[in-house]
Short mmCIF file of C-alpha atoms in Angstrom, two decimals:
data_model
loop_
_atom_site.label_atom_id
_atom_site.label_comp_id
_atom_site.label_asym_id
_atom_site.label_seq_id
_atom_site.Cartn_x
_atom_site.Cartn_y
_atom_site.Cartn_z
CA UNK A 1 -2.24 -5.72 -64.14
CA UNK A 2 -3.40 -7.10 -67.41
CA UNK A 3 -2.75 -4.30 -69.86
CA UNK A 4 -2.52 -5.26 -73.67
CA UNK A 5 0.09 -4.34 -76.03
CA UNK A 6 -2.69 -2.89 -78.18
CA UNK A 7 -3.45 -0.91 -75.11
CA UNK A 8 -0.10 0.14 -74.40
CA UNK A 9 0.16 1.26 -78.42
CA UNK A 10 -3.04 3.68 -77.95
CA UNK A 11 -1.17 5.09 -75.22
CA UNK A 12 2.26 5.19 -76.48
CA UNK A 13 0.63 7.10 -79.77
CA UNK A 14 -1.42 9.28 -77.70
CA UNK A 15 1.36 10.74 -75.68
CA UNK A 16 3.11 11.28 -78.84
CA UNK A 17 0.62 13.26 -80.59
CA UNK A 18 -1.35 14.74 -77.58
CA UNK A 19 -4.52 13.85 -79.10
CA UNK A 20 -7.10 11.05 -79.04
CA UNK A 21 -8.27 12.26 -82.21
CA UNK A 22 -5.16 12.39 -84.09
CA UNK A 23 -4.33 8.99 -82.32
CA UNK A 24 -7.80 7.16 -83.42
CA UNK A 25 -6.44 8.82 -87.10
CA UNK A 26 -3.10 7.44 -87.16
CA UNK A 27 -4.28 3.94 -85.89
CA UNK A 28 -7.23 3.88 -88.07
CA UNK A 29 -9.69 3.38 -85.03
CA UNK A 30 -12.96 5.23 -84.25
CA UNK A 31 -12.37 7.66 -81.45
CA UNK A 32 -14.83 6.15 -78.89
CA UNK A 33 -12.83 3.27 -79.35
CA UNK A 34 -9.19 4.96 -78.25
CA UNK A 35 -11.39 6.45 -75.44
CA UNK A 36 -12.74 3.43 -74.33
CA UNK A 37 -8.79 1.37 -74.02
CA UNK A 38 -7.17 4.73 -72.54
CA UNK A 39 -9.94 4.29 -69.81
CA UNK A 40 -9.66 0.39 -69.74
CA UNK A 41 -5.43 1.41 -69.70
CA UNK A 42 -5.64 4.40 -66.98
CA UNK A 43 -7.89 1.85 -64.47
CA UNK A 44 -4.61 -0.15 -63.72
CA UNK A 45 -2.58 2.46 -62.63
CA UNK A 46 -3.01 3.86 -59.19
CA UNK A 47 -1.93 7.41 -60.81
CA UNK A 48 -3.09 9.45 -63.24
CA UNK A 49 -1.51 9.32 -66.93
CA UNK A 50 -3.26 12.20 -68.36
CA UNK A 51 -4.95 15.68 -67.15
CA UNK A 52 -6.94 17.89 -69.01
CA UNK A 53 -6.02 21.33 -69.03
CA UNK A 54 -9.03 23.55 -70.98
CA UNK A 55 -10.05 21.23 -73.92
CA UNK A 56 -6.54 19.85 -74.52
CA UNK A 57 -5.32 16.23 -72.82
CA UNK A 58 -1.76 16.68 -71.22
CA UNK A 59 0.58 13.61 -70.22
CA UNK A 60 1.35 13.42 -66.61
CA UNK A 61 4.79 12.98 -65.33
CA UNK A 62 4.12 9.35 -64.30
CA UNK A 63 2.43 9.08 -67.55
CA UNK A 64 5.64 10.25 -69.45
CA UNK A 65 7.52 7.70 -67.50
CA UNK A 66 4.73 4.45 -68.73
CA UNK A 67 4.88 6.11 -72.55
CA UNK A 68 8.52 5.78 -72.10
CA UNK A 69 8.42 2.26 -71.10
CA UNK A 70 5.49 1.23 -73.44
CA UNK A 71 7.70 2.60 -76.20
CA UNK A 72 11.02 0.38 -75.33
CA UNK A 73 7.82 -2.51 -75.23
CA UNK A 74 6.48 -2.06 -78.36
CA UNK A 75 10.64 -1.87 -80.02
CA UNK A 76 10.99 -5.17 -78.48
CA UNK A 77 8.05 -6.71 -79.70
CA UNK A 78 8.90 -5.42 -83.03
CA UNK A 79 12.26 -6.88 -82.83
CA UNK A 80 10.95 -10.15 -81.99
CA UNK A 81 8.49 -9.97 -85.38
CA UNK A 82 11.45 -8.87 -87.64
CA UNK A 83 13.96 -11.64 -85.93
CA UNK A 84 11.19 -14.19 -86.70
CA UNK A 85 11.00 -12.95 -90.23
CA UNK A 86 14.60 -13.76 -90.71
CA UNK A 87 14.37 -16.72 -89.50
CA UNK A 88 12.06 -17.41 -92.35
CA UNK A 89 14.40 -16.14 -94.70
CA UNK A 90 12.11 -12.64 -95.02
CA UNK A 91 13.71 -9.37 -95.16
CA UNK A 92 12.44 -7.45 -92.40
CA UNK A 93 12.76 -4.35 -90.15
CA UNK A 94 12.22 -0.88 -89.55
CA UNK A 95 13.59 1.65 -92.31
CA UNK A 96 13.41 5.62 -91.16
CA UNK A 97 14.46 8.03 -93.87
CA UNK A 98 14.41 12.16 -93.67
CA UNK A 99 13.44 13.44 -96.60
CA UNK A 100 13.49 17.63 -97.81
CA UNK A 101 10.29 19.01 -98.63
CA UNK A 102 10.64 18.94 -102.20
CA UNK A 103 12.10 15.65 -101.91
CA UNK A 104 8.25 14.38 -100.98
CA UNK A 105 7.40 14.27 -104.70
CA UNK A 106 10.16 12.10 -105.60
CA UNK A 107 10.95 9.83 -103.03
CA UNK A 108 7.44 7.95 -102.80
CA UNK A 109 8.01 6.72 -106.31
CA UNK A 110 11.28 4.57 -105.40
CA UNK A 111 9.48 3.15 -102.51
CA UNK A 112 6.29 2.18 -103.42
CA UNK A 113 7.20 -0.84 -104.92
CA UNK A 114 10.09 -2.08 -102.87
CA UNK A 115 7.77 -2.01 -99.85
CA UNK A 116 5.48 -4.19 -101.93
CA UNK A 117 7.96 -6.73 -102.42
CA UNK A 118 9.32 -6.85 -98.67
CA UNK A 119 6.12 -6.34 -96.78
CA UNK A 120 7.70 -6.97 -93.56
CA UNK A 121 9.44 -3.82 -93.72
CA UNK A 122 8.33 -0.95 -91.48
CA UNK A 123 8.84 2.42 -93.09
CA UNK A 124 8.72 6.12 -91.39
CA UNK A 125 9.50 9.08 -93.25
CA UNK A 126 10.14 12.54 -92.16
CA UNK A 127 9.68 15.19 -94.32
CA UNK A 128 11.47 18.60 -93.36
CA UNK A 129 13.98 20.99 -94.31
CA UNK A 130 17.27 20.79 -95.53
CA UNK A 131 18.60 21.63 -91.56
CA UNK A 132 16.76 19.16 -89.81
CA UNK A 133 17.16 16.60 -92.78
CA UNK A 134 21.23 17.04 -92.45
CA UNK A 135 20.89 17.01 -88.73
CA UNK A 136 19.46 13.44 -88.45
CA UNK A 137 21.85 12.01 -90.91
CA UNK A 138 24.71 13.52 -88.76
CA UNK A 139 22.98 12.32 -85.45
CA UNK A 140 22.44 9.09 -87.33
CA UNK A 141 18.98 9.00 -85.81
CA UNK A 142 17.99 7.31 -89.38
CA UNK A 143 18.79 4.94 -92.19
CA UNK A 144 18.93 7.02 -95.03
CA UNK A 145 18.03 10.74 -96.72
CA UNK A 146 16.61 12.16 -99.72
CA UNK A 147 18.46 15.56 -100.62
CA UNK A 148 19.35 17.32 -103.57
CA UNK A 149 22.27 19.57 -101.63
CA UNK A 150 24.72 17.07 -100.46
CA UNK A 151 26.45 17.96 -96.87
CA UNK A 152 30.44 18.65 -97.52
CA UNK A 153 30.86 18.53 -93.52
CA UNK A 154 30.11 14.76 -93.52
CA UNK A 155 31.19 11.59 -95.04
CA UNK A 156 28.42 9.79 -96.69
CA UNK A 157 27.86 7.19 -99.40
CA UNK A 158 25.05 7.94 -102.26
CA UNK A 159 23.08 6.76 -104.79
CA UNK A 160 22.48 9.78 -107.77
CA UNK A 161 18.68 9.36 -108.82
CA UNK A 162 17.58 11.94 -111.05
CA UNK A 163 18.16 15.63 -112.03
CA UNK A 164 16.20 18.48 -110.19
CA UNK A 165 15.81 21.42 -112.17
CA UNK A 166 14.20 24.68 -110.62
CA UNK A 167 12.98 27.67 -112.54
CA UNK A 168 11.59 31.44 -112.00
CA UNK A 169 7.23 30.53 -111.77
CA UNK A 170 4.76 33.13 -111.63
CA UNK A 171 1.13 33.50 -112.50
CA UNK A 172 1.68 35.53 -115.61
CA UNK A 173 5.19 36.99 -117.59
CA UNK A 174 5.10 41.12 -117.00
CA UNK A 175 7.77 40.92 -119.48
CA UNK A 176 6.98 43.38 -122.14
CA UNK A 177 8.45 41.38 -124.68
CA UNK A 178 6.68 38.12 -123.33
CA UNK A 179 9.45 36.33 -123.75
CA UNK A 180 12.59 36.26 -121.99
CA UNK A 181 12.83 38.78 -118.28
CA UNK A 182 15.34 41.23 -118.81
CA UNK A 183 17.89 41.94 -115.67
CA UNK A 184 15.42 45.62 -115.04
CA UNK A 185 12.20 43.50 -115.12
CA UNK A 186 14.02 41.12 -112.24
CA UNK A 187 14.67 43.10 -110.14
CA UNK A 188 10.76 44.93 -109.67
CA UNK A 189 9.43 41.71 -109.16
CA UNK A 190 7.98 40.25 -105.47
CA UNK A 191 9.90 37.53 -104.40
CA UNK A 192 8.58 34.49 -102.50
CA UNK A 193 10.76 32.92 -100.46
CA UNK A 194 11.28 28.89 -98.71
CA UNK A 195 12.25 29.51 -94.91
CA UNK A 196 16.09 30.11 -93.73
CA UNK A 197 17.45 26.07 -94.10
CA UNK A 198 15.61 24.68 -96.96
CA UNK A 199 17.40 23.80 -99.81
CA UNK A 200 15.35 25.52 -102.44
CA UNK A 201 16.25 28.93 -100.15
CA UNK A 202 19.58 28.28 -100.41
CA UNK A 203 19.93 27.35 -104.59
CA UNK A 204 17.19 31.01 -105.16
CA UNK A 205 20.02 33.09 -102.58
CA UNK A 206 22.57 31.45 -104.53
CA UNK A 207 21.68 32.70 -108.27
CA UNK A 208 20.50 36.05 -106.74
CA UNK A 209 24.22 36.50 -105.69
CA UNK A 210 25.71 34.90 -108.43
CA UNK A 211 24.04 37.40 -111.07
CA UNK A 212 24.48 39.96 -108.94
CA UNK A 213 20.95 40.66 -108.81
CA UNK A 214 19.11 42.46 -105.90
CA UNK A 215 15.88 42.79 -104.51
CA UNK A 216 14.56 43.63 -101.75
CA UNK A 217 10.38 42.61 -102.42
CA UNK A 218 9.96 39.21 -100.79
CA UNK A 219 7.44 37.06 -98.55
CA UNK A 220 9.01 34.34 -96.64
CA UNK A 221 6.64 31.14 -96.32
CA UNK A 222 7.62 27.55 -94.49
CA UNK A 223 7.01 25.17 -97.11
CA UNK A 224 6.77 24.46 -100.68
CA UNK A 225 3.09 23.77 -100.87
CA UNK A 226 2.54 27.53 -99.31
CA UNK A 227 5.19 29.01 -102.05
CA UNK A 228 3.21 27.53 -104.84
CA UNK A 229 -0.22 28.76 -103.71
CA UNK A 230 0.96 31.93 -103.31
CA UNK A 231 2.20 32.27 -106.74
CA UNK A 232 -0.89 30.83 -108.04
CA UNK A 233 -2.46 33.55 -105.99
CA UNK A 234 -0.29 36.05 -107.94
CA UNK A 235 1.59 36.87 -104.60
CA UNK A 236 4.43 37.11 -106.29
CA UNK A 237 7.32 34.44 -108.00
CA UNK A 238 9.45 32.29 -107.06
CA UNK A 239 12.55 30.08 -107.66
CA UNK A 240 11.22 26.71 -107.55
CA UNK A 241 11.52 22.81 -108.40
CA UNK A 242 9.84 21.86 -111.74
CA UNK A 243 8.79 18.53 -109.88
CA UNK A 244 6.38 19.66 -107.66
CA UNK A 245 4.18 21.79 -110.27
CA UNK A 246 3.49 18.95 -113.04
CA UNK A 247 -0.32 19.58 -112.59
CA UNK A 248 -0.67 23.70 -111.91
CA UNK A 249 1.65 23.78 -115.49
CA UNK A 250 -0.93 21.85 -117.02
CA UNK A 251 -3.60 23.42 -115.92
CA UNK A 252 -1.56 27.12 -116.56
CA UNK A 253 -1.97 27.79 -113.36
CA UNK A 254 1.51 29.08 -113.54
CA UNK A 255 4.31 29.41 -115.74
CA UNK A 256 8.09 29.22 -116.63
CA UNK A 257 9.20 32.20 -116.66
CA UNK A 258 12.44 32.76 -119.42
CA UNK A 259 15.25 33.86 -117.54
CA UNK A 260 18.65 33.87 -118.30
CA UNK A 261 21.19 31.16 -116.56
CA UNK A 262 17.52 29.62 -114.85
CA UNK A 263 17.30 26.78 -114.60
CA UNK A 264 19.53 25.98 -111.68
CA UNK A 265 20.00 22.27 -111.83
CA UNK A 266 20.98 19.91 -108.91
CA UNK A 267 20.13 15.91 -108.46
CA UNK A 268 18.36 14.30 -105.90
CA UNK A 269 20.71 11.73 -103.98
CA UNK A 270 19.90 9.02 -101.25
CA UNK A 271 22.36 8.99 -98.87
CA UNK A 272 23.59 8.05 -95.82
CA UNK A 273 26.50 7.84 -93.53
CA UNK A 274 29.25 5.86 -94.97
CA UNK A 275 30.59 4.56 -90.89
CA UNK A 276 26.85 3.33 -90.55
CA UNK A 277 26.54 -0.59 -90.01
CA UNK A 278 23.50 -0.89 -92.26
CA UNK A 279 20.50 -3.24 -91.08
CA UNK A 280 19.05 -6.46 -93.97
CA UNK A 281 16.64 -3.53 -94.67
CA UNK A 282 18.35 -0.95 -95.41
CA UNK A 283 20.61 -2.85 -97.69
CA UNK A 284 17.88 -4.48 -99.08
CA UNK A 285 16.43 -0.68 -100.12
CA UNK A 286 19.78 0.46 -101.66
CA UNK A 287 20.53 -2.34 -103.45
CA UNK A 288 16.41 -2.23 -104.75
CA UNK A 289 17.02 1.42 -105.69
CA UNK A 290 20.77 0.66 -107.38
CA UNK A 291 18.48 -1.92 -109.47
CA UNK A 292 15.42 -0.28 -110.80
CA UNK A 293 16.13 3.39 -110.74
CA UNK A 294 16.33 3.57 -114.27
CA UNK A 295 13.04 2.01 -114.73
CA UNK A 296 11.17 4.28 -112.03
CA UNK A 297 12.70 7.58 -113.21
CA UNK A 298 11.58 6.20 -117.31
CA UNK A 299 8.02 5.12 -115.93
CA UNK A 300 7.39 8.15 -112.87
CA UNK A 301 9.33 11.11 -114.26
CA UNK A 302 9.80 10.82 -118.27
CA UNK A 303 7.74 13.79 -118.46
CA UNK A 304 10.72 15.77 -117.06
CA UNK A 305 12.72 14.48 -119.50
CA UNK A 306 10.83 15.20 -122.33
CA UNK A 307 11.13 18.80 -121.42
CA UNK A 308 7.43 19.38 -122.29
CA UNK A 309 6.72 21.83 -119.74
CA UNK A 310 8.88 24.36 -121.16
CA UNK A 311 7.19 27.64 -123.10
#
């Protein structure tokens, strides 16, 4: 056999996204070209690694086996790289952080340039709900997470970044004095919901309760991109984080709505598990953001500070 180990990546990717299209994406390769290797891969094996079942390409059971393998390959081969690197004196490795939906507007920002400065330094990051976010932090399946609930069942160590403020959003204000919603006008408005273990679900149940308010109006939608179209679709309004609407609030696309005891106000933390043995890279990262956060939050975010947004 005389596979490659670019070979054995195209495969490795394709089993994982159960594509060749998505693969050729992710790779940044043409798709004749991921077609032509998974042939040139597939003609060493006396078995088949994939099946097509309609239009769709399934992974064989022998082929789940060789992705398996290719994947342990690939780890070791990046090993050897980051070893290499350290040899040099380089920082170097793999960093995997889980991030909350809302978190994706925030945590870019604090990585952009630390990756610049340690280009050896592989980076994934998961963005998900609050659930699956405290779930791999508690599995320890990654290095570190962006939240803005911290978990009380767990001990972890933190670094506090920046205030997250969320406020009631809606296309227009059917107050009838346009200015702040009385209690009455609450509760006859259409509520759009985040999905059962997001964060943002959890602080809107938690006023409602608080204040004692109820309604019983609402859409449920899976993400915060879907919550803020719908509002800008006039849908309905919502409970939402100031930091993902800089643009549809200059554009009045929506609007604050004046609320009494809104806006709830949380931070956004990195954290991770205090037991975990941390790799050169993931020090390096905390130690980056302990350094500069300041200086991002002035240069990325001073916007929210200048509490400009407000009506």
């Amino acid at each position: 056999m005389h596979y490659t180990l670019h070979q054995l990546e195209i495969f490795f990717k394709i089993s994982q996204l159960k594509s060749i299209t998505k693969a050729a994406e992710e790779l940044n390769l043409t798709q004749p070209a991921v077609s032509i290797q998974l042939k040139k891969f597939q003609d060493q094996f006396p078995l088949p690694l994939t099946e097509y079942l309609g239009r769709k390409i399934h992974i064989t059971e022998f082929g789940k086996e060789i992705a398996d393998t290719a994947e342990n390959i690939l780890e070791q081969v990046a090993t050897i790289t980051y070893k290499s690197a350290a040899y040099e004196g380089k920082v170097a490795g793999k960093l995997n952080i889980s991030v909350v939906s809302t978190g994706k507007y925030v945590t870019p920002y604090f990585l952009s340039d630390f990756l610049k400065k340690y280009p050896g330094i592989d980076l994934t990051m998961n963005v998900t709900n609050k659930s699956e976010v405290i779930k791999s932090i508690e599995e320890n399946t990654v290095d570190f997470a962006m939240v803005s609930v911290l978990p009380d069942h767990l001990k972890i160590s933190r670094i506090e970044l920046m205030r997250n403020e969320l406020f009631l959003l809606g296309k227009d204000n059917p107050s009838k004095s346009g200015m702040q919603m009385s209690t009455q006008e609450f509760k006859k408005l259409k509520l759009i919901y985040r999905e059962k273990g997001s964060a943002t679900r959890q602080a809107m149940e938690s006023f409602l309760d608080q204040q004692k308010f109820t309604n019983h109006k609402k859409i449920e939608l899976v993400s915060n991109e879907a919550v803020k179209q719908a509002v800008i679709a006039g849908l309905g309004y919502s409970i939402m984080p100031i930091i993902g609407i800089k643009n549809e609030l200059k554009n009045k696309e929506v609007q604050i709505i004046p609320i009494k005891n809104l806006p709830i106000i949380t931070n956004w933390n990195l954290i991770w598990l205090s037991s975990k043995k941390q790799s050169p890279a993931a020090l390096a990262l905390a130690q980056y953001v302990k350094e500069n956060k300041i200086e991002i939050i002035k240069k990325h975010f001073s916007w929210m500070e200048s509490k400009s947004f407000l009506p």
